[in-house]
Amino acid sequence: MLHHNICILGAGPGGATAALHLANAGQPCLLLDRAAFPRDKVCGDALSGKVLMELKRIDETLPAKLGALPTQVPSWGIDFFAPNGRRLAIPFKPKFDKATDRAAGHVAKRIDFDNFLVEEVRRRPEIDFRENVDVARTERTPDGGWQLFDKAGQEVATCRLLLVANGAQSAFARQVAGHALEPDHHCAGLRTYYRGVAGLSPDNFIELHFLKDFLPGYLWVFPLPNGEANVGVGMLSKTVAAKKINLRQRLDEILATHPALAPRFAQAERLGPVRGFGLPLGSKRRALSGPQYLLLGDAGSLIDPFSGEGISHAMVSGRHAAVWAAQAVASGDFSPKFLQNYDKAVYNRLWQELRLSRAMQRLLNFPSLFNIVANRAANNPTLAETLSAMFLDLDLRERLRKPSFYFKLLFGGK
């Protein structure tokens, strides 16, 4: 049996980031994952500029190390396709030179990116990392900590503070923290891989397609190494249930019949199965802490409701979790009141952007309005920059507080 002050459930981006920041602070921790790495994770695979900044906060060398991997491609921007077919190209940098500039984003399969972080974890003696440990049950200890049990009922470990980073299907988040699945704040998604998709951007722009007959959902195409692409669809679970939509069938129909997409997929080869996943969205503010626990990443329902991005938000929460977990240990204060400082830190960083994304998500119910926004963004530097900033580490909070920002957003101008 193992005992640590801090135990982390899940070694994905949120849990690994927390462990690495704790190691940087000289704070030992126990990191458990039910899988053995490398392991796959169903995801869109896009790594935004916010991910790179979080990597840099762990170690300044990590963005360059990621960029040197043959399992990733550098991405230089986003192509939004409005319901009217209007393409809005948003480069991450207004002007870029691929020969000399460092890319502001990347695309890499989660099996490769998550393992990249885990390899950093393995190098740190402060982190007791255990794979193939499936924590099936948790119980409070008499002193208020946590006991962790495997499926056989054997005690795995005890800890004073539990960092829960075991993903969107976290039983702890549902059963202990009370994060119920709410269809209006949850997205159903599908992902598959293709080889030979025609018309991919030479600059590896990721594509988000908001198709008239698939709203309020969207389809994505993200380029990968070796001529492959991550292709998927996402839609609010509330809408899927209400309209009785078969997402797998709709994905096949769109790729076979949509006038802009069908020619691009006519000669493409699907690689492997279509896999489904659920995304608990950050469109509702929920408690991220409780009696001697913190919720990180998808377990804390922090996914962007417009873009579906979850990796950077998981890493942001991991960084703040490490800060407040270390302070809890140092002060001996594990009270719910003290741990609420973690909630405040995470939402202070993310909430304004999550609110903006929620508003943009709602626009999808009104295709004509979405078309107006897309048309206006083509000639409105403020709006175009805002869309780009959602995927970078540009802090939107200050500009979102200024009335002048909304004036420029509505009426144009620089």
mmCIF file of C-alpha atoms in Angstrom, residues 4-385:
data_model
loop_
_atom_site.group_PDB
_atom_site.id
_atom_site.type_symbol
_atom_site.label_atom_id
_atom_site.label_comp_id
_atom_site.label_asym_id
_atom_site.label_seq_id
_atom_site.Cartn_x
_atom_site.Cartn_y
_atom_site.Cartn_z
ATOM 1 C CA HIS A 4 1.209 10.177 -0.305
ATOM 2 C CA ASN A 5 0.074 13.648 0.583
ATOM 3 C CA ILE A 6 -1.085 14.133 -3.013
ATOM 4 C CA CYS A 7 -2.447 11.495 -5.361
ATOM 5 C CA ILE A 8 -3.450 12.186 -8.979
ATOM 6 C CA LEU A 9 -5.941 9.973 -10.812
ATOM 7 C CA GLY A 10 -5.242 9.997 -14.536
ATOM 8 C CA ALA A 11 -2.024 10.727 -16.447
ATOM 9 C CA GLY A 12 -3.573 12.577 -19.392
ATOM 10 C CA PRO A 13 -2.672 16.227 -20.055
ATOM 11 C CA GLY A 14 -4.331 17.529 -16.871
ATOM 12 C CA GLY A 15 -2.878 14.960 -14.496
ATOM 13 C CA ALA A 16 0.575 14.872 -16.104
ATOM 14 C CA THR A 17 0.766 18.684 -16.073
ATOM 15 C CA ALA A 18 -0.164 18.799 -12.394
ATOM 16 C CA ALA A 19 2.441 16.148 -11.549
ATOM 17 C CA LEU A 20 5.183 17.960 -13.480
ATOM 18 C CA HIS A 21 4.440 21.307 -11.829
ATOM 19 C CA LEU A 22 4.442 19.624 -8.426
ATOM 20 C CA ALA A 23 7.806 18.062 -9.283
ATOM 21 C CA ASN A 24 9.129 21.486 -10.287
ATOM 22 C CA ALA A 25 8.053 22.739 -6.850
ATOM 23 C CA GLY A 26 9.823 19.837 -5.135
ATOM 24 C CA GLN A 27 6.538 18.302 -4.020
ATOM 25 C CA PRO A 28 6.314 14.495 -4.358
ATOM 26 C CA CYS A 29 3.089 12.940 -5.618
ATOM 27 C CA LEU A 30 1.584 9.626 -6.672
ATOM 28 C CA LEU A 31 0.275 9.487 -10.255
ATOM 29 C CA LEU A 32 -1.989 6.581 -11.204
ATOM 30 C CA ASP A 33 -3.458 5.577 -14.560
ATOM 31 C CA ARG A 34 -5.507 2.552 -15.496
ATOM 32 C CA ALA A 35 -3.745 2.226 -18.869
ATOM 33 C CA ALA A 36 -0.179 1.562 -19.905
ATOM 34 C CA PHE A 37 1.359 4.278 -22.080
ATOM 35 C CA PRO A 38 1.404 4.865 -24.966
ATOM 36 C CA ARG A 39 -2.370 4.548 -25.122
ATOM 37 C CA ASP A 40 -4.980 6.027 -27.447
ATOM 38 C CA LYS A 41 -7.574 8.654 -26.499
ATOM 39 C CA VAL A 42 -10.519 9.629 -28.700
ATOM 40 C CA CYS A 43 -10.050 13.325 -29.462
ATOM 41 C CA GLY A 44 -9.738 15.857 -32.255
ATOM 42 C CA ASP A 45 -5.930 15.870 -31.773
ATOM 43 C CA ALA A 46 -5.447 19.638 -32.276
ATOM 44 C CA LEU A 47 -2.902 21.336 -30.001
ATOM 45 C CA SER A 48 -3.546 25.063 -29.811
ATOM 46 C CA GLY A 49 -1.171 27.847 -28.930
ATOM 47 C CA LYS A 50 -2.490 27.672 -25.383
ATOM 48 C CA VAL A 51 -1.127 24.126 -25.175
ATOM 49 C CA LEU A 52 2.313 25.347 -26.229
ATOM 50 C CA MET A 53 2.269 28.071 -23.586
ATOM 51 C CA GLU A 54 1.327 25.553 -20.918
ATOM 52 C CA LEU A 55 4.181 23.323 -22.056
ATOM 53 C CA LYS A 56 6.515 26.298 -21.794
ATOM 54 C CA ARG A 57 5.338 26.921 -18.239
ATOM 55 C CA ILE A 58 6.396 23.386 -17.353
ATOM 56 C CA ASP A 59 9.761 23.603 -19.110
ATOM 57 C CA GLU A 60 10.853 26.199 -21.661
ATOM 58 C CA THR A 61 12.344 23.479 -23.869
ATOM 59 C CA LEU A 62 9.130 21.466 -24.278
ATOM 60 C CA PRO A 63 7.522 23.394 -27.205
ATOM 61 C CA ALA A 64 10.658 22.904 -29.302
ATOM 62 C CA LYS A 65 10.854 19.226 -28.307
ATOM 63 C CA LEU A 66 7.231 18.763 -29.356
ATOM 64 C CA GLY A 67 7.882 20.559 -32.644
ATOM 65 C CA ALA A 68 10.761 18.202 -33.406
ATOM 66 C CA LEU A 69 8.632 15.065 -33.146
ATOM 67 C CA PRO A 70 7.898 13.287 -36.452
ATOM 68 C CA THR A 71 4.464 12.347 -35.093
ATOM 69 C CA GLN A 72 3.123 15.924 -35.292
ATOM 70 C CA VAL A 73 2.556 18.579 -37.935
ATOM 71 C CA PRO A 74 2.849 22.318 -37.282
ATOM 72 C CA SER A 75 -0.394 24.214 -37.825
ATOM 73 C CA TRP A 76 -0.463 27.861 -38.827
ATOM 74 C CA GLY A 77 -4.135 28.695 -38.504
ATOM 75 C CA ILE A 78 -7.822 27.824 -38.688
ATOM 76 C CA ASP A 79 -10.273 27.712 -41.571
ATOM 77 C CA PHE A 80 -13.855 28.387 -40.460
ATOM 78 C CA PHE A 81 -16.546 27.443 -42.972
ATOM 79 C CA ALA A 82 -19.852 29.234 -42.313
ATOM 80 C CA PRO A 83 -23.243 27.682 -43.166
ATOM 81 C CA ASN A 84 -23.312 29.696 -46.390
ATOM 82 C CA GLY A 85 -19.997 28.108 -47.390
ATOM 83 C CA ARG A 86 -17.979 31.268 -46.708
ATOM 84 C CA ARG A 87 -14.406 30.372 -45.769
ATOM 85 C CA LEU A 88 -12.852 32.498 -43.089
ATOM 86 C CA ALA A 89 -9.106 31.885 -42.828
ATOM 87 C CA ILE A 90 -7.677 32.883 -39.449
ATOM 88 C CA PRO A 91 -3.881 32.550 -39.312
ATOM 89 C CA PHE A 92 -2.465 32.218 -35.826
ATOM 90 C CA LYS A 93 -0.015 34.947 -36.809
ATOM 91 C CA PRO A 94 -0.975 37.737 -39.277
ATOM 92 C CA LYS A 95 2.275 37.095 -41.132
ATOM 93 C CA PHE A 96 4.369 33.988 -40.749
ATOM 94 C CA ASP A 97 7.426 32.412 -42.279
ATOM 95 C CA LYS A 98 7.368 28.626 -41.979
ATOM 96 C CA ALA A 99 11.109 28.492 -42.535
ATOM 97 C CA THR A 100 12.012 30.641 -39.531
ATOM 98 C CA ASP A 101 8.970 31.046 -37.247
ATOM 99 C CA ARG A 102 7.964 28.569 -34.582
ATOM 100 C CA ALA A 103 4.464 27.273 -35.251
ATOM 101 C CA ALA A 104 1.734 28.587 -32.965
ATOM 102 C CA GLY A 105 -0.121 25.266 -33.023
ATOM 103 C CA HIS A 106 0.316 21.578 -33.833
ATOM 104 C CA VAL A 107 -1.759 18.520 -34.605
ATOM 105 C CA ALA A 108 -0.708 15.188 -33.081
ATOM 106 C CA LYS A 109 -2.581 12.036 -32.211
ATOM 107 C CA ARG A 110 -3.302 11.753 -28.518
ATOM 108 C CA ILE A 111 -1.474 8.437 -28.359
ATOM 109 C CA ASP A 112 1.662 10.416 -29.240
ATOM 110 C CA PHE A 113 1.062 13.709 -27.386
ATOM 111 C CA ASP A 114 -0.017 12.117 -24.119
ATOM 112 C CA ASN A 115 2.970 9.788 -24.258
ATOM 113 C CA PHE A 116 5.198 12.822 -24.886
ATOM 114 C CA LEU A 117 4.045 14.248 -21.541
ATOM 115 C CA VAL A 118 4.306 10.881 -19.787
ATOM 116 C CA GLU A 119 7.916 10.531 -20.940
ATOM 117 C CA GLU A 120 8.596 13.809 -19.114
ATOM 118 C CA VAL A 121 6.842 12.352 -16.059
ATOM 119 C CA ARG A 122 9.059 9.268 -16.154
ATOM 120 C CA ARG A 123 12.163 11.462 -15.889
ATOM 121 C CA ARG A 124 11.078 12.999 -12.582
ATOM 122 C CA PRO A 125 12.009 11.130 -9.386
ATOM 123 C CA GLU A 126 9.515 13.256 -7.429
ATOM 124 C CA ILE A 127 6.652 11.530 -9.279
ATOM 125 C CA ASP A 128 5.718 7.983 -8.274
ATOM 126 C CA PHE A 129 4.044 6.965 -11.532
ATOM 127 C CA ARG A 130 2.076 3.699 -11.597
ATOM 128 C CA GLU A 131 0.437 2.351 -14.780
ATOM 129 C CA ASN A 132 -2.216 -0.363 -15.136
ATOM 130 C CA VAL A 133 -3.790 0.703 -11.850
ATOM 131 C CA ASP A 134 -7.556 0.940 -12.231
ATOM 132 C CA VAL A 135 -9.004 2.774 -9.244
ATOM 133 C CA ALA A 136 -12.603 1.547 -9.140
ATOM 134 C CA ARG A 137 -13.702 2.952 -5.775
ATOM 135 C CA THR A 138 -12.787 5.711 -3.333
ATOM 136 C CA GLU A 139 -13.635 6.108 0.350
ATOM 137 C CA ARG A 140 -12.915 8.783 2.913
ATOM 138 C CA THR A 141 -10.429 7.928 5.650
ATOM 139 C CA PRO A 142 -11.140 8.713 9.323
ATOM 140 C CA ASP A 143 -8.817 11.730 9.127
ATOM 141 C CA GLY A 144 -10.616 13.081 6.045
ATOM 142 C CA GLY A 145 -8.259 11.828 3.343
ATOM 143 C CA TRP A 146 -8.962 9.241 0.680
ATOM 144 C CA GLN A 147 -8.566 5.486 0.290
ATOM 145 C CA LEU A 148 -8.292 4.148 -3.239
ATOM 146 C CA PHE A 149 -9.390 0.607 -4.151
ATOM 147 C CA ASP A 150 -8.995 -1.460 -7.316
ATOM 148 C CA LYS A 151 -11.683 -3.626 -8.946
ATOM 149 C CA ALA A 152 -10.769 -6.562 -6.731
ATOM 150 C CA GLY A 153 -11.440 -4.461 -3.654
ATOM 151 C CA GLN A 154 -7.768 -4.256 -2.726
ATOM 152 C CA GLU A 155 -6.545 -0.977 -1.281
ATOM 153 C CA VAL A 156 -4.152 0.680 -3.717
ATOM 154 C CA ALA A 157 -3.176 3.826 -1.844
ATOM 155 C CA THR A 158 -4.202 6.504 0.615
ATOM 156 C CA CYS A 159 -3.692 10.233 0.321
ATOM 157 C CA ARG A 160 -4.550 13.502 2.004
ATOM 158 C CA LEU A 161 -5.530 15.301 -1.216
ATOM 159 C CA LEU A 162 -6.932 13.703 -4.362
ATOM 160 C CA LEU A 163 -6.527 15.357 -7.770
ATOM 161 C CA VAL A 164 -9.126 13.804 -10.064
ATOM 162 C CA ALA A 165 -8.017 13.954 -13.707
ATOM 163 C CA ASN A 166 -9.466 10.718 -15.056
ATOM 164 C CA GLY A 167 -11.446 12.174 -17.914
ATOM 165 C CA ALA A 168 -14.912 12.828 -19.230
ATOM 166 C CA GLN A 169 -16.305 9.524 -17.933
ATOM 167 C CA SER A 170 -15.002 10.047 -14.400
ATOM 168 C CA ALA A 171 -17.134 8.096 -11.937
ATOM 169 C CA PHE A 172 -15.740 10.272 -9.136
ATOM 170 C CA ALA A 173 -16.916 13.458 -10.861
ATOM 171 C CA ARG A 174 -20.422 12.042 -11.254
ATOM 172 C CA GLN A 175 -20.892 10.101 -8.036
ATOM 173 C CA VAL A 176 -18.886 12.120 -5.502
ATOM 174 C CA ALA A 177 -18.642 15.632 -6.965
ATOM 175 C CA GLY A 178 -22.174 15.550 -8.367
ATOM 176 C CA HIS A 179 -21.355 16.540 -11.952
ATOM 177 C CA ALA A 180 -24.443 15.065 -13.573
ATOM 178 C CA LEU A 181 -24.549 14.660 -17.356
ATOM 179 C CA GLU A 182 -26.670 17.582 -18.557
ATOM 180 C CA PRO A 183 -27.538 17.274 -22.268
ATOM 181 C CA ASP A 184 -27.547 21.066 -22.717
ATOM 182 C CA HIS A 185 -23.950 21.191 -21.446
ATOM 183 C CA HIS A 186 -22.629 18.019 -23.050
ATOM 184 C CA CYS A 187 -21.483 17.244 -26.575
ATOM 185 C CA ALA A 188 -21.633 13.914 -28.376
ATOM 186 C CA GLY A 189 -18.764 13.361 -30.784
ATOM 187 C CA LEU A 190 -17.351 10.907 -33.293
ATOM 188 C CA ARG A 191 -13.805 10.624 -34.576
ATOM 189 C CA THR A 192 -12.111 8.577 -37.254
ATOM 190 C CA TYR A 193 -8.919 8.759 -39.325
ATOM 191 C CA TYR A 194 -8.525 9.058 -43.082
ATOM 192 C CA ARG A 195 -5.643 8.927 -45.513
ATOM 193 C CA GLY A 196 -5.662 10.787 -48.822
ATOM 194 C CA VAL A 197 -8.163 13.564 -48.124
ATOM 195 C CA ALA A 198 -7.835 16.051 -50.988
ATOM 196 C CA GLY A 199 -7.483 19.784 -50.551
ATOM 197 C CA LEU A 200 -5.828 19.897 -47.139
ATOM 198 C CA SER A 201 -4.169 23.206 -46.355
ATOM 199 C CA PRO A 202 -0.470 23.379 -47.281
ATOM 200 C CA ASP A 203 -0.048 25.326 -44.044
ATOM 201 C CA ASN A 204 -1.908 22.657 -42.038
ATOM 202 C CA PHE A 205 -4.787 24.965 -41.129
ATOM 203 C CA ILE A 206 -7.324 23.009 -39.096
ATOM 204 C CA GLU A 207 -10.847 23.059 -40.557
ATOM 205 C CA LEU A 208 -14.121 23.662 -38.711
ATOM 206 C CA HIS A 209 -17.191 23.238 -40.925
ATOM 207 C CA PHE A 210 -20.529 24.604 -39.735
ATOM 208 C CA LEU A 211 -22.819 22.985 -42.293
ATOM 209 C CA LYS A 212 -26.314 24.305 -42.899
ATOM 210 C CA ASP A 213 -27.977 20.889 -42.632
ATOM 211 C CA PHE A 214 -25.936 19.843 -39.586
ATOM 212 C CA LEU A 215 -26.456 22.753 -37.206
ATOM 213 C CA PRO A 216 -26.048 23.267 -34.320
ATOM 214 C CA GLY A 217 -23.259 20.730 -34.787
ATOM 215 C CA TYR A 218 -20.020 20.964 -36.715
ATOM 216 C CA LEU A 219 -17.577 18.808 -38.641
ATOM 217 C CA TRP A 220 -13.814 19.024 -38.382
ATOM 218 C CA VAL A 221 -10.887 17.992 -40.541
ATOM 219 C CA PHE A 222 -7.461 18.232 -38.883
ATOM 220 C CA PRO A 223 -4.323 17.351 -40.904
ATOM 221 C CA LEU A 224 -1.845 14.847 -39.488
ATOM 222 C CA PRO A 225 1.564 13.474 -40.564
ATOM 223 C CA ASN A 226 1.902 11.043 -43.476
ATOM 224 C CA GLY A 227 -1.082 12.393 -45.396
ATOM 225 C CA GLU A 228 -3.560 11.413 -42.701
ATOM 226 C CA ALA A 229 -6.364 13.489 -41.193
ATOM 227 C CA ASN A 230 -8.505 13.375 -38.064
ATOM 228 C CA VAL A 231 -12.135 13.730 -39.176
ATOM 229 C CA GLY A 232 -15.116 13.984 -36.871
ATOM 230 C CA VAL A 233 -18.400 15.577 -35.910
ATOM 231 C CA GLY A 234 -19.781 17.010 -32.699
ATOM 232 C CA MET A 235 -23.248 18.125 -31.609
ATOM 233 C CA LEU A 236 -24.969 18.989 -28.334
ATOM 234 C CA SER A 237 -26.321 15.827 -26.728
ATOM 235 C CA LYS A 238 -29.610 17.669 -26.156
ATOM 236 C CA THR A 239 -30.018 18.161 -29.907
ATOM 237 C CA VAL A 240 -28.944 14.620 -30.783
ATOM 238 C CA ALA A 241 -31.624 13.233 -28.467
ATOM 239 C CA ALA A 242 -34.345 15.708 -29.449
ATOM 240 C CA LYS A 243 -33.874 15.210 -33.197
ATOM 241 C CA LYS A 244 -33.000 11.497 -32.899
ATOM 242 C CA ILE A 245 -29.863 12.015 -34.968
ATOM 243 C CA ASN A 246 -27.673 9.051 -35.854
ATOM 244 C CA LEU A 247 -24.263 10.745 -35.854
ATOM 245 C CA ARG A 248 -22.449 7.872 -37.561
ATOM 246 C CA GLN A 249 -24.962 7.828 -40.376
ATOM 247 C CA ARG A 250 -24.881 11.614 -40.744
ATOM 248 C CA LEU A 251 -21.079 11.654 -40.869
ATOM 249 C CA ASP A 252 -21.090 9.145 -43.723
ATOM 250 C CA GLU A 253 -23.846 11.067 -45.546
ATOM 251 C CA ILE A 254 -22.053 14.392 -45.270
ATOM 252 C CA LEU A 255 -18.753 13.038 -46.549
ATOM 253 C CA ALA A 256 -20.515 11.285 -49.428
ATOM 254 C CA THR A 257 -22.933 14.010 -50.538
ATOM 255 C CA HIS A 258 -21.860 17.487 -49.385
ATOM 256 C CA PRO A 259 -20.910 19.430 -52.534
ATOM 257 C CA ALA A 260 -17.708 20.856 -51.009
ATOM 258 C CA LEU A 261 -16.593 17.776 -49.047
ATOM 259 C CA ALA A 262 -17.641 14.803 -51.168
ATOM 260 C CA PRO A 263 -15.035 15.433 -53.928
ATOM 261 C CA ARG A 264 -12.315 15.709 -51.291
ATOM 262 C CA PHE A 265 -13.215 12.341 -49.751
ATOM 263 C CA ALA A 266 -14.009 10.488 -52.983
ATOM 264 C CA GLN A 267 -10.585 8.788 -53.102
ATOM 265 C CA ALA A 268 -9.819 8.929 -49.367
ATOM 266 C CA GLU A 269 -9.345 5.763 -47.323
ATOM 267 C CA ARG A 270 -10.828 5.429 -43.856
ATOM 268 C CA LEU A 271 -8.315 4.037 -41.374
ATOM 269 C CA GLY A 272 -9.894 2.037 -38.575
ATOM 270 C CA PRO A 273 -13.280 2.389 -36.922
ATOM 271 C CA VAL A 274 -15.407 5.424 -36.132
ATOM 272 C CA ARG A 275 -15.210 5.919 -32.377
ATOM 273 C CA GLY A 276 -17.602 7.896 -30.199
ATOM 274 C CA PHE A 277 -16.935 10.020 -27.135
ATOM 275 C CA GLY A 278 -18.670 12.488 -24.830
ATOM 276 C CA LEU A 279 -17.521 16.002 -23.994
ATOM 277 C CA PRO A 280 -18.671 17.625 -20.723
ATOM 278 C CA LEU A 281 -18.684 21.294 -21.694
ATOM 279 C CA GLY A 282 -17.584 24.298 -19.684
ATOM 280 C CA SER A 283 -20.739 26.225 -20.583
ATOM 281 C CA LYS A 284 -21.950 25.968 -16.992
ATOM 282 C CA ARG A 285 -19.911 26.979 -13.985
ATOM 283 C CA ARG A 286 -19.534 24.004 -11.667
ATOM 284 C CA ALA A 287 -17.686 23.408 -8.409
ATOM 285 C CA LEU A 288 -14.162 22.150 -9.086
ATOM 286 C CA SER A 289 -13.245 21.278 -5.513
ATOM 287 C CA GLY A 290 -14.719 19.588 -2.473
ATOM 288 C CA PRO A 291 -13.626 17.787 0.696
ATOM 289 C CA GLN A 292 -9.960 17.154 0.028
ATOM 290 C CA TYR A 293 -10.288 16.797 -3.745
ATOM 291 C CA LEU A 294 -9.839 18.873 -6.898
ATOM 292 C CA LEU A 295 -11.333 18.162 -10.338
ATOM 293 C CA LEU A 296 -9.094 18.723 -13.373
ATOM 294 C CA GLY A 297 -9.738 18.937 -17.103
ATOM 295 C CA ASP A 298 -12.581 16.890 -18.555
ATOM 296 C CA ALA A 299 -13.417 15.525 -15.099
ATOM 297 C CA GLY A 300 -14.135 19.146 -14.143
ATOM 298 C CA SER A 301 -16.262 19.782 -17.263
ATOM 299 C CA LEU A 302 -13.913 22.421 -18.698
ATOM 300 C CA ILE A 303 -14.173 21.753 -22.453
ATOM 301 C CA ASP A 304 -14.697 24.769 -24.711
ATOM 302 C CA PRO A 305 -18.373 24.718 -25.796
ATOM 303 C CA PHE A 306 -17.686 26.204 -29.240
ATOM 304 C CA SER A 307 -14.454 24.635 -30.457
ATOM 305 C CA GLY A 308 -14.491 21.474 -28.339
ATOM 306 C CA GLU A 309 -10.932 22.175 -27.179
ATOM 307 C CA GLY A 310 -10.112 20.458 -23.919
ATOM 308 C CA ILE A 311 -6.368 19.789 -23.835
ATOM 309 C CA SER A 312 -5.200 23.309 -23.006
ATOM 310 C CA HIS A 313 -7.957 23.785 -20.411
ATOM 311 C CA ALA A 314 -6.936 20.512 -18.771
ATOM 312 C CA MET A 315 -3.344 21.753 -18.636
ATOM 313 C CA VAL A 316 -4.411 25.136 -17.223
ATOM 314 C CA SER A 317 -6.359 23.356 -14.495
ATOM 315 C CA GLY A 318 -3.405 21.042 -13.856
ATOM 316 C CA ARG A 319 -1.090 23.997 -13.354
ATOM 317 C CA HIS A 320 -3.415 25.695 -10.877
ATOM 318 C CA ALA A 321 -4.161 22.405 -9.119
ATOM 319 C CA ALA A 322 -0.435 21.934 -8.495
ATOM 320 C CA VAL A 323 -0.146 25.429 -7.012
ATOM 321 C CA TRP A 324 -3.013 25.009 -4.552
ATOM 322 C CA ALA A 325 -2.254 21.379 -3.751
ATOM 323 C CA ALA A 326 1.306 22.316 -2.776
ATOM 324 C CA GLN A 327 0.001 25.212 -0.674
ATOM 325 C CA ALA A 328 -2.503 22.917 1.043
ATOM 326 C CA VAL A 329 0.282 20.524 1.997
ATOM 327 C CA ALA A 330 2.561 23.333 3.157
ATOM 328 C CA SER A 331 -0.143 24.934 5.311
ATOM 329 C CA GLY A 332 -1.828 21.724 6.399
ATOM 330 C CA ASP A 333 -5.121 23.266 5.308
ATOM 331 C CA PHE A 334 -7.234 20.910 3.194
ATOM 332 C CA SER A 335 -10.549 22.532 4.053
ATOM 333 C CA PRO A 336 -13.148 23.083 1.323
ATOM 334 C CA LYS A 337 -12.896 26.826 1.904
ATOM 335 C CA PHE A 338 -9.159 26.825 1.236
ATOM 336 C CA LEU A 339 -9.451 24.561 -1.799
ATOM 337 C CA GLN A 340 -12.010 26.899 -3.351
ATOM 338 C CA ASN A 341 -9.034 29.098 -4.187
ATOM 339 C CA TYR A 342 -8.374 26.549 -6.936
ATOM 340 C CA ASP A 343 -11.848 27.089 -8.401
ATOM 341 C CA LYS A 344 -11.303 30.842 -8.370
ATOM 342 C CA ALA A 345 -7.920 30.558 -10.076
ATOM 343 C CA VAL A 346 -9.197 28.304 -12.878
ATOM 344 C CA TYR A 347 -12.311 30.327 -13.604
ATOM 345 C CA ASN A 348 -10.433 33.599 -13.363
ATOM 346 C CA ARG A 349 -8.356 32.327 -16.281
ATOM 347 C CA LEU A 350 -11.021 30.542 -18.311
ATOM 348 C CA TRP A 351 -14.526 31.751 -17.503
ATOM 349 C CA GLN A 352 -14.701 34.821 -19.757
ATOM 350 C CA GLU A 353 -13.531 32.757 -22.711
ATOM 351 C CA LEU A 354 -15.954 29.951 -21.877
ATOM 352 C CA ARG A 355 -18.800 32.488 -21.764
ATOM 353 C CA LEU A 356 -17.794 33.882 -25.154
ATOM 354 C CA SER A 357 -17.660 30.355 -26.586
ATOM 355 C CA ARG A 358 -21.094 29.597 -25.150
ATOM 356 C CA ALA A 359 -22.462 32.674 -26.920
ATOM 357 C CA MET A 360 -20.864 31.584 -30.199
ATOM 358 C CA GLN A 361 -22.239 28.074 -29.711
ATOM 359 C CA ARG A 362 -25.741 29.537 -29.436
ATOM 360 C CA LEU A 363 -25.200 31.362 -32.726
ATOM 361 C CA LEU A 364 -25.226 27.957 -34.402
ATOM 362 C CA ASN A 365 -28.981 27.841 -33.827
ATOM 363 C CA PHE A 366 -29.306 30.840 -36.145
ATOM 364 C CA PRO A 367 -27.480 30.127 -39.420
ATOM 365 C CA SER A 368 -28.248 33.547 -40.894
ATOM 366 C CA LEU A 369 -26.670 35.289 -37.898
ATOM 367 C CA PHE A 370 -23.670 32.982 -38.047
ATOM 368 C CA ASN A 371 -23.259 33.850 -41.713
ATOM 369 C CA ILE A 372 -23.344 37.569 -40.841
ATOM 370 C CA VAL A 373 -20.626 37.045 -38.211
ATOM 371 C CA ALA A 374 -18.466 35.111 -40.707
ATOM 372 C CA ASN A 375 -18.972 37.717 -43.430
ATOM 373 C CA ARG A 376 -18.203 40.540 -41.025
ATOM 374 C CA ALA A 377 -15.118 38.808 -39.634
ATOM 375 C CA ALA A 378 -13.611 38.769 -43.113
ATOM 376 C CA ASN A 379 -13.464 42.577 -42.959
ATOM 377 C CA ASN A 380 -13.319 43.104 -39.201
ATOM 378 C CA PRO A 381 -9.851 42.712 -37.679
ATOM 379 C CA THR A 382 -11.259 42.796 -34.127
ATOM 380 C CA LEU A 383 -13.546 39.832 -34.685
ATOM 381 C CA ALA A 384 -10.983 37.882 -36.695
ATOM 382 C CA GLU A 385 -8.383 38.419 -33.977
#
